[in-house]
mmCIF file of C-alpha atoms in Angstrom:
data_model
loop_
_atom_site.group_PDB
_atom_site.id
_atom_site.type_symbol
_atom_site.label_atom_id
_atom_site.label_comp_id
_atom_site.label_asym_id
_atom_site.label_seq_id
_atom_site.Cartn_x
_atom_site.Cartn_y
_atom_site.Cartn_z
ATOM 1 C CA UNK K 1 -8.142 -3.497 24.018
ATOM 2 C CA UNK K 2 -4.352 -4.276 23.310
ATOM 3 C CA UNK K 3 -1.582 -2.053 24.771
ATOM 4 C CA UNK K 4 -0.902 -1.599 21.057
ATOM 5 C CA UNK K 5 -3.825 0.751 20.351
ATOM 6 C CA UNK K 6 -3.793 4.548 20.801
ATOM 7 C CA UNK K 7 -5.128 5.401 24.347
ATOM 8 C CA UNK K 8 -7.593 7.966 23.068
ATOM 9 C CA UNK K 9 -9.256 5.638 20.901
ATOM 10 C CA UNK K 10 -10.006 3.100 23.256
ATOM 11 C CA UNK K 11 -13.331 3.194 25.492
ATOM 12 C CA UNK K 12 -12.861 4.206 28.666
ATOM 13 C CA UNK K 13 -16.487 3.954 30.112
ATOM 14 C CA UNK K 14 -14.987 5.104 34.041
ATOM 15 C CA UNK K 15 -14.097 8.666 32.217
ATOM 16 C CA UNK K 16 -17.778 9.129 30.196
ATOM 17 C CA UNK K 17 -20.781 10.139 31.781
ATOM 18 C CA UNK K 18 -22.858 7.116 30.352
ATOM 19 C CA UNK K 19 -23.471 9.165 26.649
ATOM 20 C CA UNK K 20 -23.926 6.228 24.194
ATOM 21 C CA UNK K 21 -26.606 4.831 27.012
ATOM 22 C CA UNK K 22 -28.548 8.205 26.716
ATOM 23 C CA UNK K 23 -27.834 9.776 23.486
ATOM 24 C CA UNK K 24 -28.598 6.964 21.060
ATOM 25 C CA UNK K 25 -31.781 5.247 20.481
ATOM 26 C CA UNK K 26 -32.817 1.693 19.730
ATOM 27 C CA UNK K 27 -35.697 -0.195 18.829
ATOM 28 C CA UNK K 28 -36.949 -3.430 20.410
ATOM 29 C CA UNK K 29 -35.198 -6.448 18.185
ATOM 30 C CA UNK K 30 -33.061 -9.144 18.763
ATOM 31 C CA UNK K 31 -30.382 -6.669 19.224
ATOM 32 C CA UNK K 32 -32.827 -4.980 22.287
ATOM 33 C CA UNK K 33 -34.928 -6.029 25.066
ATOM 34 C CA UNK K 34 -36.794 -2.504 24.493
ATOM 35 C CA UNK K 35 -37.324 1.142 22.999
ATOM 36 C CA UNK K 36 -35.573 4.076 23.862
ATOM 37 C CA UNK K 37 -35.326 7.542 22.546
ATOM 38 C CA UNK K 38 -32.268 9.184 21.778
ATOM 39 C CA UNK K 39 -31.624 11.442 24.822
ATOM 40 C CA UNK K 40 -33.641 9.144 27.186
ATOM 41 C CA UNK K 41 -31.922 6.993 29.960
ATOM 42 C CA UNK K 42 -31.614 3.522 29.489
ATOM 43 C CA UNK K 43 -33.363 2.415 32.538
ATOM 44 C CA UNK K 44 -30.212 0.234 33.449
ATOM 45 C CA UNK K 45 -28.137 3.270 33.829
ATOM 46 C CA UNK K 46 -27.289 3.841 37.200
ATOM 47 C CA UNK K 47 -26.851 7.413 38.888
ATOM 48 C CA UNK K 48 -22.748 6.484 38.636
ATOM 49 C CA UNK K 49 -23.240 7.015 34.733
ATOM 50 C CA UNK K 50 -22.269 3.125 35.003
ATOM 51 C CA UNK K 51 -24.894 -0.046 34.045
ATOM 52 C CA UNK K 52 -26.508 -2.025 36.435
ATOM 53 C CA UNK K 53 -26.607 -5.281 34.190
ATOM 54 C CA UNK K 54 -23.382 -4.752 32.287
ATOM 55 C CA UNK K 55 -22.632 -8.362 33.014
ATOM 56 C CA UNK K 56 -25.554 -9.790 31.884
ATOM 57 C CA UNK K 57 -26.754 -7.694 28.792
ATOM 58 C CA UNK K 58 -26.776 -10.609 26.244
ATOM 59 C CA UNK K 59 -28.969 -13.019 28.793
ATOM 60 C CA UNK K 60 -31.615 -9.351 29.258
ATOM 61 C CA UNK K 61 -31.539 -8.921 26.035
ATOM 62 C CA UNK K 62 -28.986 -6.443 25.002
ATOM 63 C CA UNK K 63 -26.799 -7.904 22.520
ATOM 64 C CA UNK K 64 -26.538 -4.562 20.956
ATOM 65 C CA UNK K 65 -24.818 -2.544 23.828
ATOM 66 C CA UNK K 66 -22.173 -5.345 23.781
ATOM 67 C CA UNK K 67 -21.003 -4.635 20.040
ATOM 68 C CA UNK K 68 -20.762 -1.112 20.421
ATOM 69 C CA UNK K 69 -17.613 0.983 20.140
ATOM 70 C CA UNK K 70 -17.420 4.399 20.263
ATOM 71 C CA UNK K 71 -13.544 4.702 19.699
ATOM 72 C CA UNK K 72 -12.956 6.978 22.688
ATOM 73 C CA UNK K 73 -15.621 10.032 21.596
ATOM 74 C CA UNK K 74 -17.527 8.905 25.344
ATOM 75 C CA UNK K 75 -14.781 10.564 27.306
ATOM 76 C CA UNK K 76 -13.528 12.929 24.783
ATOM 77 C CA UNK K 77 -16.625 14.587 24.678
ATOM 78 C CA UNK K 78 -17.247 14.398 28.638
ATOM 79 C CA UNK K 79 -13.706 15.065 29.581
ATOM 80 C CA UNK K 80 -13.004 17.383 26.739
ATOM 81 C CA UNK K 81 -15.852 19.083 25.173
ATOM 82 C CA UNK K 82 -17.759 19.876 28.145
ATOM 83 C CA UNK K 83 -14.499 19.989 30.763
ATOM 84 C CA UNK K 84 -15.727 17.079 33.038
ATOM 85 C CA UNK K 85 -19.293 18.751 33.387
ATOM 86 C CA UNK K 86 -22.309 15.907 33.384
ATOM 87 C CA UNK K 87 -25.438 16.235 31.811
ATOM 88 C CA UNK K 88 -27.221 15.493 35.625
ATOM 89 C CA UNK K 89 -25.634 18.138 37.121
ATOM 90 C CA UNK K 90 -25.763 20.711 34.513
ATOM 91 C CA UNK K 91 -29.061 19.520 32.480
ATOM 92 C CA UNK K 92 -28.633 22.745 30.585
ATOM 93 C CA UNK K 93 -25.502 21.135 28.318
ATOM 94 C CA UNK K 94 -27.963 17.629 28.144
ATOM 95 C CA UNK K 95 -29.066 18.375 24.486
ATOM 96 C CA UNK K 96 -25.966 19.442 23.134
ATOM 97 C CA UNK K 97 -23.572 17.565 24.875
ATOM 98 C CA UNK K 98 -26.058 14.040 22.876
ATOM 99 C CA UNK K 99 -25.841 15.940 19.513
ATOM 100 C CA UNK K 100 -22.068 16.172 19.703
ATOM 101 C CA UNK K 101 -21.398 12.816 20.865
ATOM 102 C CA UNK K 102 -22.763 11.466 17.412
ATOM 103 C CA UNK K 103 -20.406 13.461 15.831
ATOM 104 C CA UNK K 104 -17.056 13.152 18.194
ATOM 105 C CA UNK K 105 -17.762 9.145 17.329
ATOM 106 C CA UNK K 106 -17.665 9.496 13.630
ATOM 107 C CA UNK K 107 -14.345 11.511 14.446
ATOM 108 C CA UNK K 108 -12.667 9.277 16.021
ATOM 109 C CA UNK K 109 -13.747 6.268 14.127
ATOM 110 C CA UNK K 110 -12.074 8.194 10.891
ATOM 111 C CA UNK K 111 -8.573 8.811 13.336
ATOM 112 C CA UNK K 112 -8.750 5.000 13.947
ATOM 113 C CA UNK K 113 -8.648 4.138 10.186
ATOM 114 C CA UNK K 114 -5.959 6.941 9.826
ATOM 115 C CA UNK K 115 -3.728 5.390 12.771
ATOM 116 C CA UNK K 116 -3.836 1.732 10.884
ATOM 117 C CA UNK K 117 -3.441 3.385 7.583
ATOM 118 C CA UNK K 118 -0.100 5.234 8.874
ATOM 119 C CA UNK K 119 1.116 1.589 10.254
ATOM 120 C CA UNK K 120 1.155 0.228 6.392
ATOM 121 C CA UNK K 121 4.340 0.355 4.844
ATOM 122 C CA UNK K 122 2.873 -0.169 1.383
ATOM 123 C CA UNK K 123 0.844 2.940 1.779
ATOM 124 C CA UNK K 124 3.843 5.125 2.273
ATOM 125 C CA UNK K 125 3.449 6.955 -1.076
ATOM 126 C CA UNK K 126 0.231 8.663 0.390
ATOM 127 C CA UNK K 127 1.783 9.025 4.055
ATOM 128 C CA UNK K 128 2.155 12.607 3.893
ATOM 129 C CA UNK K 129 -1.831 13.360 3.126
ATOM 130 C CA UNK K 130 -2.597 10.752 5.504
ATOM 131 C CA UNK K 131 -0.447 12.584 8.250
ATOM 132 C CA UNK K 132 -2.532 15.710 7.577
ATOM 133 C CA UNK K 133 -5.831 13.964 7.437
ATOM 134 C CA UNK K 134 -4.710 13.152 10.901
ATOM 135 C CA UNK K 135 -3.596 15.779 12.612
ATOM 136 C CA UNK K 136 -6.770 17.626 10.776
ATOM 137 C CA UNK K 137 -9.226 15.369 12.109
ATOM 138 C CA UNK K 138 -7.251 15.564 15.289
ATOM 139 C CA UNK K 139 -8.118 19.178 15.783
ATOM 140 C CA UNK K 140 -11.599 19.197 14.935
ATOM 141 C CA UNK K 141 -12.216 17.054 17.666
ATOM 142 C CA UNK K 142 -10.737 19.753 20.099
ATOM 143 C CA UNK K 143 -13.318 22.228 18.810
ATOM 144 C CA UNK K 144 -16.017 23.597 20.764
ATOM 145 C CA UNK K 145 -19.382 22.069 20.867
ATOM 146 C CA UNK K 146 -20.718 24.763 18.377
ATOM 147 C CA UNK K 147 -17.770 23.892 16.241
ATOM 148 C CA UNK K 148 -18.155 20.430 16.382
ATOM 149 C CA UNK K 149 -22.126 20.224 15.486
ATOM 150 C CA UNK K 150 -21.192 22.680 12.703
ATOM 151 C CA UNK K 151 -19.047 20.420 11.115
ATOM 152 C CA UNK K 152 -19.803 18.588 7.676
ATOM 153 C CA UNK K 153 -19.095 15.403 8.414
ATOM 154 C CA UNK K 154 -20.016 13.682 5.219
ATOM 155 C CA UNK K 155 -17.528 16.315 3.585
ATOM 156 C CA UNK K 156 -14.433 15.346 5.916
ATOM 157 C CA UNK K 157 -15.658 11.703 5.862
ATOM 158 C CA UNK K 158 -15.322 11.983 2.208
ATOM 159 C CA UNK K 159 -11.527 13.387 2.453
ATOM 160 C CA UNK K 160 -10.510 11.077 4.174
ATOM 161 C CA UNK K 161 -11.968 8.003 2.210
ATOM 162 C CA UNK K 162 -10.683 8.976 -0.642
ATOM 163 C CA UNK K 163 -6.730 8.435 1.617
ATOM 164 C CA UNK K 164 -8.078 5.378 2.920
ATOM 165 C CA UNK K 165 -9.387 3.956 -0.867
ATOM 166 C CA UNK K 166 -6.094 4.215 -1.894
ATOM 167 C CA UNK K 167 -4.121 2.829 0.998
ATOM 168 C CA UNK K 168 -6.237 -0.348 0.698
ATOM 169 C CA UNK K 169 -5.238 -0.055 -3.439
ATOM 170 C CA UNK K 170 -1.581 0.099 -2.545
ATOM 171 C CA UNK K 171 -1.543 -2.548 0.015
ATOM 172 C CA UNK K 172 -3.883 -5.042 -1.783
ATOM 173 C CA UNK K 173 -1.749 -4.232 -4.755
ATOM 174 C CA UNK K 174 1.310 -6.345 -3.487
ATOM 175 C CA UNK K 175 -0.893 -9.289 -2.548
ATOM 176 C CA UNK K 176 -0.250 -12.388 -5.037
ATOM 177 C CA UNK K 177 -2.810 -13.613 -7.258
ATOM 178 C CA UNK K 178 -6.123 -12.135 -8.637
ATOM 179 C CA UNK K 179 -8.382 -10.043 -5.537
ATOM 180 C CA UNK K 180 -12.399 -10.123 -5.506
ATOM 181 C CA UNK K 181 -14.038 -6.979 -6.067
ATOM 182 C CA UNK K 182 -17.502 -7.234 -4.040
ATOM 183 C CA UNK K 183 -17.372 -3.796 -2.715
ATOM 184 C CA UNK K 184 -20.911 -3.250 -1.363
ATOM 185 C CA UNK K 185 -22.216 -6.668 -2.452
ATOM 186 C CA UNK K 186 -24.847 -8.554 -0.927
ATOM 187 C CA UNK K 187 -23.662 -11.353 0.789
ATOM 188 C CA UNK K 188 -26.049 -11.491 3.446
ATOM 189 C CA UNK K 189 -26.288 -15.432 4.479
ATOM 190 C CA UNK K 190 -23.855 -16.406 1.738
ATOM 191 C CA UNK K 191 -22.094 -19.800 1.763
ATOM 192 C CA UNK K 192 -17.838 -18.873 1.768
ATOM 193 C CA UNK K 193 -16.923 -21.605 3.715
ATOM 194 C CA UNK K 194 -13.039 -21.680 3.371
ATOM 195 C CA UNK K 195 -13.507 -18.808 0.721
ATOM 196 C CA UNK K 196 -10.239 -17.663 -0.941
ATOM 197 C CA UNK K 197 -10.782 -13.916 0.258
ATOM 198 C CA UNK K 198 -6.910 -12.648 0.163
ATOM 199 C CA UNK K 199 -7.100 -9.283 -0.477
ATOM 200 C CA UNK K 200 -10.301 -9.137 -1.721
ATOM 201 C CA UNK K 201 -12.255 -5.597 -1.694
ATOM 202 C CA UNK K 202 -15.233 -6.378 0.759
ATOM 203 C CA UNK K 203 -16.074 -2.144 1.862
ATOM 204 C CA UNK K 204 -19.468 -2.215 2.754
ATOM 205 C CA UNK K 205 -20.551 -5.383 1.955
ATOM 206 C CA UNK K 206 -23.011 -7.012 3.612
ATOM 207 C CA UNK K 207 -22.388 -10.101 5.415
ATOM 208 C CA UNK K 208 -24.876 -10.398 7.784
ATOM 209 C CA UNK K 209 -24.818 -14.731 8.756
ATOM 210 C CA UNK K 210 -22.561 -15.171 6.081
ATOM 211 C CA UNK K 211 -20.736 -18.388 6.609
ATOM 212 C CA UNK K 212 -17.255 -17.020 6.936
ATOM 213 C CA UNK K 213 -15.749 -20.686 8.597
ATOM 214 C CA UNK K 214 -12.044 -21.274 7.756
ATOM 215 C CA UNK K 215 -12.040 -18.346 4.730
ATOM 216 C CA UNK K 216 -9.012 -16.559 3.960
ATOM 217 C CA UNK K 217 -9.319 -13.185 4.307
ATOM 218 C CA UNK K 218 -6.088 -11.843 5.145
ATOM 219 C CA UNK K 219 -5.383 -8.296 4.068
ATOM 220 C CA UNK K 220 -8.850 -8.242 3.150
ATOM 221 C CA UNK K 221 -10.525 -4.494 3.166
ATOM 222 C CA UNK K 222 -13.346 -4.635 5.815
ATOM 223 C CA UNK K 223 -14.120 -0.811 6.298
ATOM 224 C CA UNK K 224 -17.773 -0.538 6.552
ATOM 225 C CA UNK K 225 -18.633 -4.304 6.352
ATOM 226 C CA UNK K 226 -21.480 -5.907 8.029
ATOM 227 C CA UNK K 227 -20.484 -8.867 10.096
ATOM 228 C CA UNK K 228 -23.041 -9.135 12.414
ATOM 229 C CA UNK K 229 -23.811 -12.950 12.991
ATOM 230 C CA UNK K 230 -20.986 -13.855 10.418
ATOM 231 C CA UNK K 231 -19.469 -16.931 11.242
ATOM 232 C CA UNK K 232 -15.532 -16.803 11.687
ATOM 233 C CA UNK K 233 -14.667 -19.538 13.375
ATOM 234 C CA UNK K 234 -10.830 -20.607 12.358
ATOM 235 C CA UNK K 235 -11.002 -17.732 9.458
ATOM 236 C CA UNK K 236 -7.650 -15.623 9.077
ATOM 237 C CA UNK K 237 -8.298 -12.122 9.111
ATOM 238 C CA UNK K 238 -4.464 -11.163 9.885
ATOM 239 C CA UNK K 239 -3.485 -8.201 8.250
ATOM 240 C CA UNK K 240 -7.230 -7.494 7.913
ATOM 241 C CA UNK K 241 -7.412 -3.568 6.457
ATOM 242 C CA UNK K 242 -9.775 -1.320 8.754
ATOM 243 C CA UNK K 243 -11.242 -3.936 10.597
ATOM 244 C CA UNK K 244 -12.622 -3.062 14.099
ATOM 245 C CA UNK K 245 -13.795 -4.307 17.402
ATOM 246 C CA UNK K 246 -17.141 -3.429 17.037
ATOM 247 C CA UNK K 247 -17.554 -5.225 13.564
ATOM 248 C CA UNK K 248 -15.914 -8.354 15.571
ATOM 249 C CA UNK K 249 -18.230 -8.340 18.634
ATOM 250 C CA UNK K 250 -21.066 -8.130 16.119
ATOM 251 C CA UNK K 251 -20.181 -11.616 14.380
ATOM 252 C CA UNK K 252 -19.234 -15.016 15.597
ATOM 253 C CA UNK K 253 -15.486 -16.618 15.848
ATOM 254 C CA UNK K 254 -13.696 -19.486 18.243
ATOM 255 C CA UNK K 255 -10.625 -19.736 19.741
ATOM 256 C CA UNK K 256 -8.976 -20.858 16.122
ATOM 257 C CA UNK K 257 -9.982 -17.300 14.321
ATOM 258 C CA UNK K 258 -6.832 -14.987 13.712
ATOM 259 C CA UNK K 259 -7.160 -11.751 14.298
ATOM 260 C CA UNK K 260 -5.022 -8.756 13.723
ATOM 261 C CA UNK K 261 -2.736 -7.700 17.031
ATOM 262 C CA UNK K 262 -4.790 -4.304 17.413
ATOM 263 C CA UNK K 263 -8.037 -5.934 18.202
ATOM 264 C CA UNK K 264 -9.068 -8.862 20.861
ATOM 265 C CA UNK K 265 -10.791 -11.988 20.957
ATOM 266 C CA UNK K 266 -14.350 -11.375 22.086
ATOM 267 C CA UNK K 267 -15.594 -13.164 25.560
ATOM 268 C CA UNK K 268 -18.618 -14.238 23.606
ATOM 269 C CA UNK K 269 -16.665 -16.583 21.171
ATOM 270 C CA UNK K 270 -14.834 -18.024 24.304
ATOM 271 C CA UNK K 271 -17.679 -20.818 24.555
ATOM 272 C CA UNK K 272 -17.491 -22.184 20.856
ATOM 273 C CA UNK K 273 -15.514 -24.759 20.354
ATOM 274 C CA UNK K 274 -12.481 -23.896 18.361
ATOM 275 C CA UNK K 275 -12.887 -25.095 14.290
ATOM 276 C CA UNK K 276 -9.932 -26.507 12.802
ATOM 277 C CA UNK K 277 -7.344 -23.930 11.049
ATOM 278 C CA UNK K 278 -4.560 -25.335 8.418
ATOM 279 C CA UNK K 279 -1.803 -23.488 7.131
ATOM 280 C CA UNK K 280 -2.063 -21.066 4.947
ATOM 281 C CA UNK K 281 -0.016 -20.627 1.602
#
């Protein structure tokens, strides 16, 4: 991740004691070779809490584990939470150390949005409740275990939108032109080739192998959206609102796709060939 983005919120796999690899399930699919449980081993994690095919997880089969992001929740729970203490040596915290990791994620996915949102200067009118959201959702995570699986989630989460809904208002506000509402639409598959997307309203749509190639989609709001297999070769998504890595791993770019400065180029688009890209108005 760039040097640009908050330390905490980036993975740090070294400092986490292998938690999305034990605490999440997954089904068989073309995202993985197999079935786990949640709170089972992946067989491919080794005894260092590190995995033993980590370079070759899309050839075995594990596309998946290569588009995940936890946003820094592995070591903040591991480091922080449970002071450094693994589940293998202390089996006793196994159980609860799994059910808080679920919940440390959502946490830290909600401080990621908050850190962009503060970076907007069109969203400074709602700066202040954004700055408390913040340092809010910044101390929950510091809570105990018992505090943490407590917590109502879906009530914070739904603070917090309601900050982030009208950031994206303000800054898609001062974009020229008239903006696409598709907010939850089903695009799955759909043809936007070169799509004028400018700061269009795509939260949780669905865009699963949508043909994305060349579209504009700068300052477009992407919270939530589903981009797995979505084609973005030489598509603009600077200035792309709530965007994240994970949501880019998941689809499909080349070396001409522009990306905002927080997030990077995935390895896995290094082998397309780069689409042509034109200037944009």
């Amino acid at each position: 991740m760039p040097d640009t983005v908050d330390p905490d919120l980036r993975s740090d796999c070294g400092s986490c004691f292998g938690l999305c690899c034990v605490a999440l399930p997954f089904a068989a699919s073309a995202d993985f070779a197999i079935d786990k449980d949640a709170g089972r081993p992946c067989p491919n994690l080794r005894t260092d809490f590190r995995c033993g095919v980590h370079s070759q997880l899309r050839q075995r089969g594990f596309t998946g584990c290569t588009v995940f992001d936890c946003f820094g929740a592995g070591q903040k729970v591991s480091q922080v939470t449970f002071g450094g203490q693994d589940w293998r040596s202390a089996p006793g915290t196994a159980r609860e150390m799994f059910d808080v990791f679920p919940v440390m994620r959502q946490l830290h996915e909600l401080l990621w949005y908050l850190t962009e949102a503060l970076t907007l200067p069109a969203a400074r009118p709602v700066h202040a409740g954004l700055r408390a959201a913040l340092e809010k959702t910044q101390g929950l995570t510091r809570g105990s275990a018992e505090e943490l699986l407590a917590l109502d989630v879906p009530a914070h989460r739904g603070e917090v939108n309601a900050l982030l809904l009208r950031t994206s208002e303000l800054v898609r506000e001062g974009v020229p032109g008239r903006k696409k509402q598709r907010r939850g639409a089903d695009l799955m598959g759909a043809r936007l080739k070169g799509a004028a997307l400018r700061g269009a309203n795509l939260r949780g749509a669905c865009l699963i192998a949508a043909d994305l190639t060349g579209a504009d989609l700068r300052t477009a709001d992407l919270i939530g959206a589903d981009l797995r297999d979505a084609d973005l070769a030489g598509a603009d998504l600077t200035g792309a609102l709530f965007l994240t890595q994970a949501q880019l791993n998941a689809a499909r770019g080349d070396a001409a796709t522009q990306l905002p400065p927080s997030l990077t180029r995935p390895a896995h688009w290094q082998a397309r060939p780069a689409a042509p890209a034109g200037p944009r108005p």
